[in-house]
Short mmCIF file of C-alpha atoms in Angstrom, two decimals:
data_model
loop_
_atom_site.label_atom_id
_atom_site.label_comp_id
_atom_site.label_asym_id
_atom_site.label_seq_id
_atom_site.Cartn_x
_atom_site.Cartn_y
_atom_site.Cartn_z
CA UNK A 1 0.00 0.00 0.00
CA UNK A 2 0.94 3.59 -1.04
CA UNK A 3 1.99 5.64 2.23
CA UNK A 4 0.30 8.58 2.75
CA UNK A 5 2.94 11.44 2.20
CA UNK A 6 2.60 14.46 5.19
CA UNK A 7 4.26 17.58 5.21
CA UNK A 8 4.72 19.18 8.90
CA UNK A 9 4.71 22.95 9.08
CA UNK A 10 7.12 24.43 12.18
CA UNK A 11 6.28 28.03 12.85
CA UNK A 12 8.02 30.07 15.79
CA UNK A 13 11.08 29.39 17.86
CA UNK A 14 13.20 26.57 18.35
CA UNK A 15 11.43 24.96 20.93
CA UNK A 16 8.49 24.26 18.51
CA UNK A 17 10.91 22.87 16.03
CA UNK A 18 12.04 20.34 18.36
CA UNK A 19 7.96 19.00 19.04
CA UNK A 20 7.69 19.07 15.38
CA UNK A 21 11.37 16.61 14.77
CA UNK A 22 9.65 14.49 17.73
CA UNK A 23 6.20 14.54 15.63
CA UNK A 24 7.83 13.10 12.67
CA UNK A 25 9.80 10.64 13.94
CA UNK A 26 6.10 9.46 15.29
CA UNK A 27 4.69 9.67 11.96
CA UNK A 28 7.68 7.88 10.28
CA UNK A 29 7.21 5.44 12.82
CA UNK A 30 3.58 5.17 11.93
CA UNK A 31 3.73 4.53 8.45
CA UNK A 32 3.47 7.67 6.68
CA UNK A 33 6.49 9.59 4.67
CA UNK A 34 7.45 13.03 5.29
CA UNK A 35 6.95 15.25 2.27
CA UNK A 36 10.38 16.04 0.11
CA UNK A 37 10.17 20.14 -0.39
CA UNK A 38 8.17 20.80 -3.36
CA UNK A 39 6.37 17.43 -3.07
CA UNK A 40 2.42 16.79 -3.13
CA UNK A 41 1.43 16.01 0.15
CA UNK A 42 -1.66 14.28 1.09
CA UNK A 43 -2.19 15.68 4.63
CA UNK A 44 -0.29 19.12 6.42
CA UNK A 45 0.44 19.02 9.61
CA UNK A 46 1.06 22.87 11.49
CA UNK A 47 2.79 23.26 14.19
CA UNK A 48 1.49 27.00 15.12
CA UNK A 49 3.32 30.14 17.35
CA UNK A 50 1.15 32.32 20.13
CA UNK A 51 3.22 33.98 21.62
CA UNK A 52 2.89 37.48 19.82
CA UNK A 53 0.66 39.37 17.38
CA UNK A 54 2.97 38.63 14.43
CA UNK A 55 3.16 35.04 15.00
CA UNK A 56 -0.30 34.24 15.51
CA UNK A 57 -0.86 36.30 12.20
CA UNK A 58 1.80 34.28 10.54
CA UNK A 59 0.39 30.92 12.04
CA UNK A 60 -3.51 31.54 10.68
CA UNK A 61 -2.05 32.67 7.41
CA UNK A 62 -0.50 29.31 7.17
CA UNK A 63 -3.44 27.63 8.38
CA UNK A 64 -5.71 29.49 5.50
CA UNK A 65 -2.95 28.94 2.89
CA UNK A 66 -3.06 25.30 3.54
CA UNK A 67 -6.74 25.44 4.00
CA UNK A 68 -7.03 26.97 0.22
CA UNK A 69 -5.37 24.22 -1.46
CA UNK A 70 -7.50 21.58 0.37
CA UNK A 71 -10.12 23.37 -1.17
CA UNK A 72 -8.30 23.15 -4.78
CA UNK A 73 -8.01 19.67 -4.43
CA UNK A 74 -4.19 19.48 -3.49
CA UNK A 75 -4.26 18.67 0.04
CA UNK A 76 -6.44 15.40 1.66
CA UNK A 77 -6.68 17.24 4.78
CA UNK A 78 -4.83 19.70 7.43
CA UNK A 79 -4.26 19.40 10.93
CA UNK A 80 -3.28 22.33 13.05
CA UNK A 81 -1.39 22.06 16.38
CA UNK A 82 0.63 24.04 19.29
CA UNK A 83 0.71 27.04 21.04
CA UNK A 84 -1.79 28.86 19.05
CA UNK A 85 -4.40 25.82 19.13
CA UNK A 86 -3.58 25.38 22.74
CA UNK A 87 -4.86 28.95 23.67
CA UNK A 88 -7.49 29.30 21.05
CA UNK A 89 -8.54 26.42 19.85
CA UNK A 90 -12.84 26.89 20.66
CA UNK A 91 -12.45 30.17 18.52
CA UNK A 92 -10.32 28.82 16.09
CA UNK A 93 -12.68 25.65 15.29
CA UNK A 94 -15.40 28.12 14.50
CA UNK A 95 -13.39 30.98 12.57
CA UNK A 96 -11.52 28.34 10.40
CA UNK A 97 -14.42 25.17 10.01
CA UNK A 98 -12.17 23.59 7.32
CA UNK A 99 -9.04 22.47 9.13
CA UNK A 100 -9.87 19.01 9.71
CA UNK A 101 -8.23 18.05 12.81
CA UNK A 102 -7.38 20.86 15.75
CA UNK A 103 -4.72 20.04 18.64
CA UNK A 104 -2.83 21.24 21.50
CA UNK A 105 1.21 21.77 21.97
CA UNK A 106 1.47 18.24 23.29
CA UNK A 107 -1.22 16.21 21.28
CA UNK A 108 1.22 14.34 19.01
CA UNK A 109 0.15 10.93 20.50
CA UNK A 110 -3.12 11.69 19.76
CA UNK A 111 -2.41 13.26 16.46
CA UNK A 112 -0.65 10.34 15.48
CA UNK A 113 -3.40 8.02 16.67
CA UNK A 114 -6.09 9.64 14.63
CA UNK A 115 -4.11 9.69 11.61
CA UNK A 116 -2.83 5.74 11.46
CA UNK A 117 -5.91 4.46 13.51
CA UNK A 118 -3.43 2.92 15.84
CA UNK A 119 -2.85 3.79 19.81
CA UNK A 120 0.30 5.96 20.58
CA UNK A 121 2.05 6.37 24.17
CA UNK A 122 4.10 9.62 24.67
CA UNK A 123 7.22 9.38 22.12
CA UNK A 124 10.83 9.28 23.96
CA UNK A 125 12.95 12.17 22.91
CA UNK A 126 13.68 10.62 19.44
CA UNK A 127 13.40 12.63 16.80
CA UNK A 128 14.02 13.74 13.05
CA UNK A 129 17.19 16.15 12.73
CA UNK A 130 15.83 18.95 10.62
CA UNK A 131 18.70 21.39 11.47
CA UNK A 132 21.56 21.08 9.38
CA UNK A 133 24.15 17.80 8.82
CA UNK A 134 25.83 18.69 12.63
CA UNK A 135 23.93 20.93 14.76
CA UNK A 136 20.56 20.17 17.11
CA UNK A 137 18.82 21.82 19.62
CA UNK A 138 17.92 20.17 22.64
CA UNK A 139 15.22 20.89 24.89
CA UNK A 140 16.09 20.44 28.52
CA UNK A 141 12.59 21.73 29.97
CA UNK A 142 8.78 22.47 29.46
CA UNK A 143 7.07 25.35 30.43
CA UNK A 144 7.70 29.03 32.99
CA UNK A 145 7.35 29.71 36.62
CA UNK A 146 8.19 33.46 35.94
CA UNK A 147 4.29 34.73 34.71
CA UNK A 148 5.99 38.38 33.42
CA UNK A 149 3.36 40.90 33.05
CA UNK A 150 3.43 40.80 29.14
CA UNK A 151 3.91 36.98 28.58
CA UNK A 152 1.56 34.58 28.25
CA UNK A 153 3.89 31.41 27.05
CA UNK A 154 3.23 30.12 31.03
CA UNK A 155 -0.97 30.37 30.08
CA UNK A 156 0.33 28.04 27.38
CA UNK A 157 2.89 26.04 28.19
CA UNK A 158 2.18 25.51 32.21
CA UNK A 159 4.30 25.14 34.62
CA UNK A 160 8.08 24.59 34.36
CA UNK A 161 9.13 20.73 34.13
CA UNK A 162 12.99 19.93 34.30
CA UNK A 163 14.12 17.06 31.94
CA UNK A 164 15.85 14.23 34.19
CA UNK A 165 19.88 14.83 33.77
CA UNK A 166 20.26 11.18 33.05
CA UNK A 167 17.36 11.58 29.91
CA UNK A 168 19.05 14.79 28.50
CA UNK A 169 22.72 12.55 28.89
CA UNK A 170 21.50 9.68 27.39
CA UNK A 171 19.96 11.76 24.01
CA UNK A 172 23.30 13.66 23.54
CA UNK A 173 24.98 10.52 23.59
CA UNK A 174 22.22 9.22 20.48
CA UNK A 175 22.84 12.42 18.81
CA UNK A 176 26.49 11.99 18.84
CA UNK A 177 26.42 8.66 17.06
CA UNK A 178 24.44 10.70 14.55
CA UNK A 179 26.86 12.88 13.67
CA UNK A 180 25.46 15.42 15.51
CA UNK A 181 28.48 17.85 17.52
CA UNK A 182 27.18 21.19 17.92
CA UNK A 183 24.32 21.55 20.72
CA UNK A 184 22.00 24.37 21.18
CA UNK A 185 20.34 24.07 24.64
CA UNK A 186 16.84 25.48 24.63
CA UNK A 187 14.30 25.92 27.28
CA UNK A 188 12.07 29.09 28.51
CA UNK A 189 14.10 29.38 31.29
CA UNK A 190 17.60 27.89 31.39
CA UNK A 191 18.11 29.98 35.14
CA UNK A 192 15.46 27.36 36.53
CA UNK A 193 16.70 23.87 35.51
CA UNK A 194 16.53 21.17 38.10
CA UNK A 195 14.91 23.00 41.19
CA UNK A 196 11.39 21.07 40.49
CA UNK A 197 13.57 18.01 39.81
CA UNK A 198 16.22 17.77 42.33
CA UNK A 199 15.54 20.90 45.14
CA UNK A 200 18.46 22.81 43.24
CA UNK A 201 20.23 24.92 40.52
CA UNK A 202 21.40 21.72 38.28
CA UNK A 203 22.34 23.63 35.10
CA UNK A 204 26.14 23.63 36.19
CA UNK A 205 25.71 19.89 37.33
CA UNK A 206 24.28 19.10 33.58
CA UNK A 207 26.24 21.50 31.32
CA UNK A 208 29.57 20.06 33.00
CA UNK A 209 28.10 16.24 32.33
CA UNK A 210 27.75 16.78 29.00
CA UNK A 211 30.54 18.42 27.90
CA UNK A 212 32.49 15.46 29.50
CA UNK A 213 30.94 13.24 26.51
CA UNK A 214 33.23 12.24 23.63
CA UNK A 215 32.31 13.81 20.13
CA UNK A 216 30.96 16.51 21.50
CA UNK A 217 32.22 19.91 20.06
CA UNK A 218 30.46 22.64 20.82
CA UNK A 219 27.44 23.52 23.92
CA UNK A 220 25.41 26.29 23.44
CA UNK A 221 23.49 28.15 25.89
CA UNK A 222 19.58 30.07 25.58
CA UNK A 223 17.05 31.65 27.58
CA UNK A 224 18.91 32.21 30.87
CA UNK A 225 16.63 33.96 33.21
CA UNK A 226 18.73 37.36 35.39
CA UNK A 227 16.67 36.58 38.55
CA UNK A 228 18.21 33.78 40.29
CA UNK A 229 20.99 33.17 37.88
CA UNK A 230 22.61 29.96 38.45
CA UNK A 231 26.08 31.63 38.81
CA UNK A 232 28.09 28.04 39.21
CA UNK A 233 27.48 27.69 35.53
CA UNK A 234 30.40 30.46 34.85
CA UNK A 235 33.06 28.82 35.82
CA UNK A 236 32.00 25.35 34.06
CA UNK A 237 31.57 28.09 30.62
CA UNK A 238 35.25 29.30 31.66
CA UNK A 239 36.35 25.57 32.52
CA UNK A 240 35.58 23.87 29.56
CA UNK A 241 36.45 24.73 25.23
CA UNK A 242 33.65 23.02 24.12
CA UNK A 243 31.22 24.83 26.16
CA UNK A 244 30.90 27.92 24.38
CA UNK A 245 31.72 31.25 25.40
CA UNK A 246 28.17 32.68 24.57
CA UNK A 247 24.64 33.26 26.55
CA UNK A 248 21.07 34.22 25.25
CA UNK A 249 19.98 35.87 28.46
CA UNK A 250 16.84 38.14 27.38
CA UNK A 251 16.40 41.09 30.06
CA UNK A 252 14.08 43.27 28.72
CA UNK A 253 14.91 46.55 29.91
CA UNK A 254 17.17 48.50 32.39
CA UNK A 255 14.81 51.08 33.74
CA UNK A 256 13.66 49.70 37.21
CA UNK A 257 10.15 51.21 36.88
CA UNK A 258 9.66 48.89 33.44
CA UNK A 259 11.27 46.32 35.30
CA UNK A 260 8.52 46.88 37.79
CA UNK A 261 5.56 47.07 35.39
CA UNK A 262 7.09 43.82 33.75
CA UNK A 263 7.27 42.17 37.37
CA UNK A 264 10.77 40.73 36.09
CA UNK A 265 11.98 40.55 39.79
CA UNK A 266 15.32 42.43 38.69
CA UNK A 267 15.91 45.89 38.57
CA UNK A 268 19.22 47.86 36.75
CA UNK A 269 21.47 48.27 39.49
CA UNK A 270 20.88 44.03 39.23
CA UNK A 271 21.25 43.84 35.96
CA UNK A 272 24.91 45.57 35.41
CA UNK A 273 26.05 43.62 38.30
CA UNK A 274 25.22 40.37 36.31
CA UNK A 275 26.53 41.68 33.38
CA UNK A 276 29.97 42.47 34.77
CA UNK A 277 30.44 39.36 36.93
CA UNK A 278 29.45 37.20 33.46
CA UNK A 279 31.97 39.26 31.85
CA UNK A 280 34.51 38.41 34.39
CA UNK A 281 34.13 35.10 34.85
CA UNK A 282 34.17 33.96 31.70
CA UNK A 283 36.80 36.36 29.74
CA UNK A 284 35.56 36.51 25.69
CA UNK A 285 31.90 35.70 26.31
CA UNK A 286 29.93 36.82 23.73
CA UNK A 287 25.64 37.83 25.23
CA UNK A 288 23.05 38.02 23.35
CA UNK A 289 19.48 39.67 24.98
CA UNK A 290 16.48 40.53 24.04
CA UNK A 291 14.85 44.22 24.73
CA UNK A 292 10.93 44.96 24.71
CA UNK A 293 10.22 48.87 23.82
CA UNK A 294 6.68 50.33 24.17
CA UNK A 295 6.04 48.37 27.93
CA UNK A 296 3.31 50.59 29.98
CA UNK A 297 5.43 52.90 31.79
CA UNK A 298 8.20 53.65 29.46
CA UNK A 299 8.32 56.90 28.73
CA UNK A 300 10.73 59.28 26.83
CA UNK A 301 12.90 59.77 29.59
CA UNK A 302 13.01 55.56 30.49
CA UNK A 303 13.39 54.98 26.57
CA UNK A 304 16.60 57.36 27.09
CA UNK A 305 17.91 55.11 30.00
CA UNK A 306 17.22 52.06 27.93
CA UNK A 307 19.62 53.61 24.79
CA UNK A 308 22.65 54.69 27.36
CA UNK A 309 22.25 51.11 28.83
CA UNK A 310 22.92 49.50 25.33
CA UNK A 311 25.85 52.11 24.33
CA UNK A 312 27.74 50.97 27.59
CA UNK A 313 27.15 47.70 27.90
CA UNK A 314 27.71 47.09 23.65
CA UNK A 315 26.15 43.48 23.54
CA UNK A 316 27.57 41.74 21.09
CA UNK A 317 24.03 40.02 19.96
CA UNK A 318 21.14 41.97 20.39
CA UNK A 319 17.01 41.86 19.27
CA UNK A 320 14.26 44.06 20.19
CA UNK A 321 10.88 44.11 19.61
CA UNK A 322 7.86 46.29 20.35
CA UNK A 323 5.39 45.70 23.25
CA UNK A 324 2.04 44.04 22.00
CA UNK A 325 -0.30 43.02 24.52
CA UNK A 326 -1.35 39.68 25.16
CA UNK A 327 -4.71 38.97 26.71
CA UNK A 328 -5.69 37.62 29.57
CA UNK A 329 -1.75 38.66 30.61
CA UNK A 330 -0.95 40.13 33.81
CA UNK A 331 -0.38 43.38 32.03
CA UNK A 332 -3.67 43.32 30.03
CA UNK A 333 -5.44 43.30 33.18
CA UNK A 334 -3.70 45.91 34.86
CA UNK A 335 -1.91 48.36 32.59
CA UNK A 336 -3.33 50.37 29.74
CA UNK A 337 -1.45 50.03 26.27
CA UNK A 338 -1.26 53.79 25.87
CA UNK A 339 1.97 54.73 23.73
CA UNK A 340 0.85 54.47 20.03
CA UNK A 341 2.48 52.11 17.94
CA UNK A 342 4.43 54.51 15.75
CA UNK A 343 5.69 56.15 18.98
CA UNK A 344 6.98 52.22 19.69
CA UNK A 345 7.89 51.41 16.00
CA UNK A 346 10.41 54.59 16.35
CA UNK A 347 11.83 53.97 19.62
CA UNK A 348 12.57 50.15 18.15
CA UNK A 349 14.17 51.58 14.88
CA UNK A 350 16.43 53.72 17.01
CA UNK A 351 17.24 51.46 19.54
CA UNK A 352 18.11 48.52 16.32
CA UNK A 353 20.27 51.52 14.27
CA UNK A 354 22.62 51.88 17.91
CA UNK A 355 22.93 48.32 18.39
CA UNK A 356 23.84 48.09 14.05
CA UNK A 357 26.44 50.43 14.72
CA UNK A 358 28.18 48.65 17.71
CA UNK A 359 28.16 45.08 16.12
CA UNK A 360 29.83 46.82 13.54
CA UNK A 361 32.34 47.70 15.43
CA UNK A 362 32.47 44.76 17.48
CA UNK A 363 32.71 42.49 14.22
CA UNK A 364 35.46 44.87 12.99
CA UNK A 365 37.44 44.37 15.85
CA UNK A 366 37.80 40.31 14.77
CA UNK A 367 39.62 41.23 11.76
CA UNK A 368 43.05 39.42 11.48
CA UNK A 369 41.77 37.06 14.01
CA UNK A 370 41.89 33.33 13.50
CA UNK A 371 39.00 31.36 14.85
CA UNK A 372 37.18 27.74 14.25
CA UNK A 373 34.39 27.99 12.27
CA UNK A 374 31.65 25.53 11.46
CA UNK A 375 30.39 25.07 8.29
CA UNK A 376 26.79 24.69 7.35
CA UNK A 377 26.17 25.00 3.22
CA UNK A 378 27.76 25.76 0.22
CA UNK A 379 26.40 28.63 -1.64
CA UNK A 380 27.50 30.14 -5.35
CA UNK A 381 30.43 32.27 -4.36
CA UNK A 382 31.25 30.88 -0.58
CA UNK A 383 30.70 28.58 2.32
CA UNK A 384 28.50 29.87 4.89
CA UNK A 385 29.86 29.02 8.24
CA UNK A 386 29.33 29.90 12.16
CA UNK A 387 31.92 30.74 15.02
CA UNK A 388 31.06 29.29 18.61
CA UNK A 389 29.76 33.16 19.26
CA UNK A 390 27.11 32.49 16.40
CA UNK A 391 24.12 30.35 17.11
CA UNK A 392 21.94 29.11 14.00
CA UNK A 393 19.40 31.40 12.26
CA UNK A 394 19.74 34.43 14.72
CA UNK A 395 23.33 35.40 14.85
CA UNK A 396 26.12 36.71 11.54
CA UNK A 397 27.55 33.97 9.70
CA UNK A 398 30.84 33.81 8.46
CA UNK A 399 31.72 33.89 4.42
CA UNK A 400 34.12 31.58 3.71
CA UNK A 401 36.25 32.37 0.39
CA UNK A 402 36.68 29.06 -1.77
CA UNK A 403 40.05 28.88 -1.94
CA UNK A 404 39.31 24.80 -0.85
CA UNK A 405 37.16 22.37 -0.66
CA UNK A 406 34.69 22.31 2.61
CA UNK A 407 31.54 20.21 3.68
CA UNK A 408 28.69 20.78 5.93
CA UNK A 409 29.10 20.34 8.87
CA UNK A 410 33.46 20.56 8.55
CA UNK A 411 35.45 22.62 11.51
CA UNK A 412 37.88 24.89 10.35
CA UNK A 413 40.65 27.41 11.13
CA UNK A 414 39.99 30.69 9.11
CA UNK A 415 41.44 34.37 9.21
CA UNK A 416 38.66 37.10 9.25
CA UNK A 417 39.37 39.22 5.94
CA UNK A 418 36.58 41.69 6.45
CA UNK A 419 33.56 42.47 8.47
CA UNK A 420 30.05 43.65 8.24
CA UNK A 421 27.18 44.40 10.95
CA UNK A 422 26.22 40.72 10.93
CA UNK A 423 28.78 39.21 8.65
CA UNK A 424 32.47 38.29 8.81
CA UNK A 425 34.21 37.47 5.59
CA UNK A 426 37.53 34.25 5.95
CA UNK A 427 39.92 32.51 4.48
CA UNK A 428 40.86 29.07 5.34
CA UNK A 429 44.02 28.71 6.82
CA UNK A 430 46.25 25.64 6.70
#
């Protein structure tokens, strides 16, 4: 018999990718094939973002896209999933009538069930690699304790739930007989890890594990939480060279009366103390954070604080993005969303034209430099590559001149040639 051919649809962040490599190993498993890129599918499968305005637009766009070629004939039928179903799946079922099957973020047993007709337990954390020939995210936890005033990923997600140490061990072990070496470690809130599980901090205990495990190259770390920073981690970053010398540590803003309105727990004084004691414990580290503009409470003269914070502390990786309330938040409910959205849309282009200028000058600064650089495709006039500073997707990439022959997923010594806001140019060196 013919197998049914699906193609599954990841929308949003990393996380969601890594429910949607689980969801196809299920569906391999199951007896269907996973769609080649241009192929005619029989069923879609989306795995949807909620967590802002933009997503959720670019989730039911997908979902009516999809939705449209049913109706042409193309498609069997579409099933939609995740954080957007989760949240809104009552509405949704009556707003969008033809999607054929609606689920929650952690319906993939049932999903798969429906689909083959056969009874599915919850999948162990084997998956389908979807991320290049070398690199994988791994998701140590589920869910957020934290419930900040203008996030609603915990009214989604639920609580936080640590992965056991021995689990997480025993998949980066599998992964390494794959061929996988580089390791992105993703969870909503890094800062947390272990204290549901074991009574403590256990990030250190974990990070320092792993990088003990032969074949593996590079640890990467996201979505540290500043309040109750598992500090012990620093000196395992410092300690070991496969542990990279970088941090996605998302703080929001500097002024303490945001801070306040955001109920982050943290306030600025905080903040540049963290900063500087990262800094100098681990010597080279390279932070990447996340600002909000536009919160309830930020006004010119907290906009100004938020600028001066970025020019001194020049983070070498840096997004923003404007406030956008969330219902049923903490902030919806108490805070009025006052400061128009081309008042927010300015502050964000100012604060993104700084932050241009100093990774400028902070990529300018690695020319003449040698560093190891990982490669990850071969395009017309280069290879594209990454340093250990660089995770995938969201940080520069480095442009390899083809003065030799690379492949994916290759380590290599290069000199940086040349530098742009978010790209280094190289040359292999012997």
């Amino acid at each position: 018999m013919t197998k049914k051919v699906i193609e599954v649809i990841s929308l949003g962040c990393s996380k969601n990718l890594v429910d949607s490599e689980r969801l196809m190993k299920m569906l391999d498993e199951a007896g269907f094939r996973l769609a080649k890129p241009g192929e005619k599918r029989d069923i879609v499968v989306i795995n949807t973002c909620g967590f802002i305005g933009d997503a959720k637009e670019e989730s039911i766009e997908e979902i009516l896209k999809a939705v449209k070629i049913k109706e042409e004939g193309d498609i069997e039928s579409v099933c939609v999933m995740g954080c957007l179903s989760q949240r809104y799946a009552d509405q949704l079922k009556t707003e969008i009538p033809e999607v054929d099957r609606w689920y929650g973020k952690f319906d993939w047993p049932a999903l798969v069930g429906d689909l083959s007709k056969k009874q599915y337990a919850n999948p162990v954390y084997d998956r389908k690699i979807t991320t290049g020939p070398s690199n994988a995210y791994v998701k140590i936890a589920e869910g957020c304790n934290r419930f900040c005033s203008f996030c609603a990923i915990p009214l989604i997600t639920g609580r936080f739930k640590s992965r056991p140490i021995e689990e997480i061990l025993e998949e980066i072990k599998s992964l390494v007989k794959r061929g996988i070496t580089e390791f992105n470690i993703i969870a909503q809130d890094l800062s947390s890890y272990g204290l549901d599980l074991y009574g403590k901090h256990s990030l250190a205990e974990l990070i320092d594990r792993m990088a003990g495990i032969t074949g593996v190259k590079w640890i990467r770390l996201h979505y540290a939480y500043p309040a109750d920073f598992p500090y012990d981690i620093l000196p395992v970053m410092a300690r070991h060279p496969n542990v990279c010398k970088y941090l996605d540590i998302a703080l929001q803003h500097i002024s303490d009366k945001v801070l306040s309105n955001m109920r982050r727990h943290f306030d600025g004084k905080q903040t540049r103390e963290l900063i500087a004691r990262i800094r100098r414990e681990v010597p080279g580290i390279h932070l990447r954070t996340t600002l909000m503009v536009g919160f309830p409470g930020e006004g010119d003269k907290e906009f100004d604080e938020l600028m001066d914070f970025v020019r001194e502390t020049r983070f070498e990786r840096m997004g923003a993005f404007a406030y956008c309330e969330e219902e049923d938040t903490y902030g919806a409910k108490h805070f009025k969303d006052s400061i128009p959205q081309e008042v927010k849309q300015e502050r964000l282009d100012k604060l993104m034209e700084l932050q241009e200028q100093i990774s400028l000058e902070i990529q300018e600064s690695k020319i003449g430099q040698v560093m190891t650089v990982v490669i990850d495709r071969e395009e017309d006039d280069y290879y594209i590559g990454r340093t250990e500073f660089d995770s995938p997707e969201v940080d520069p990439e480095v442009l390899v001149e083809k003065n030799m022959r690379l492949s994916p997923g290759q380590y290599v010594k290069v000199k940086i040639t040349g530098a742009m806001p978010f790209e280094l140019t190289a040359q292999k060196i012997d």
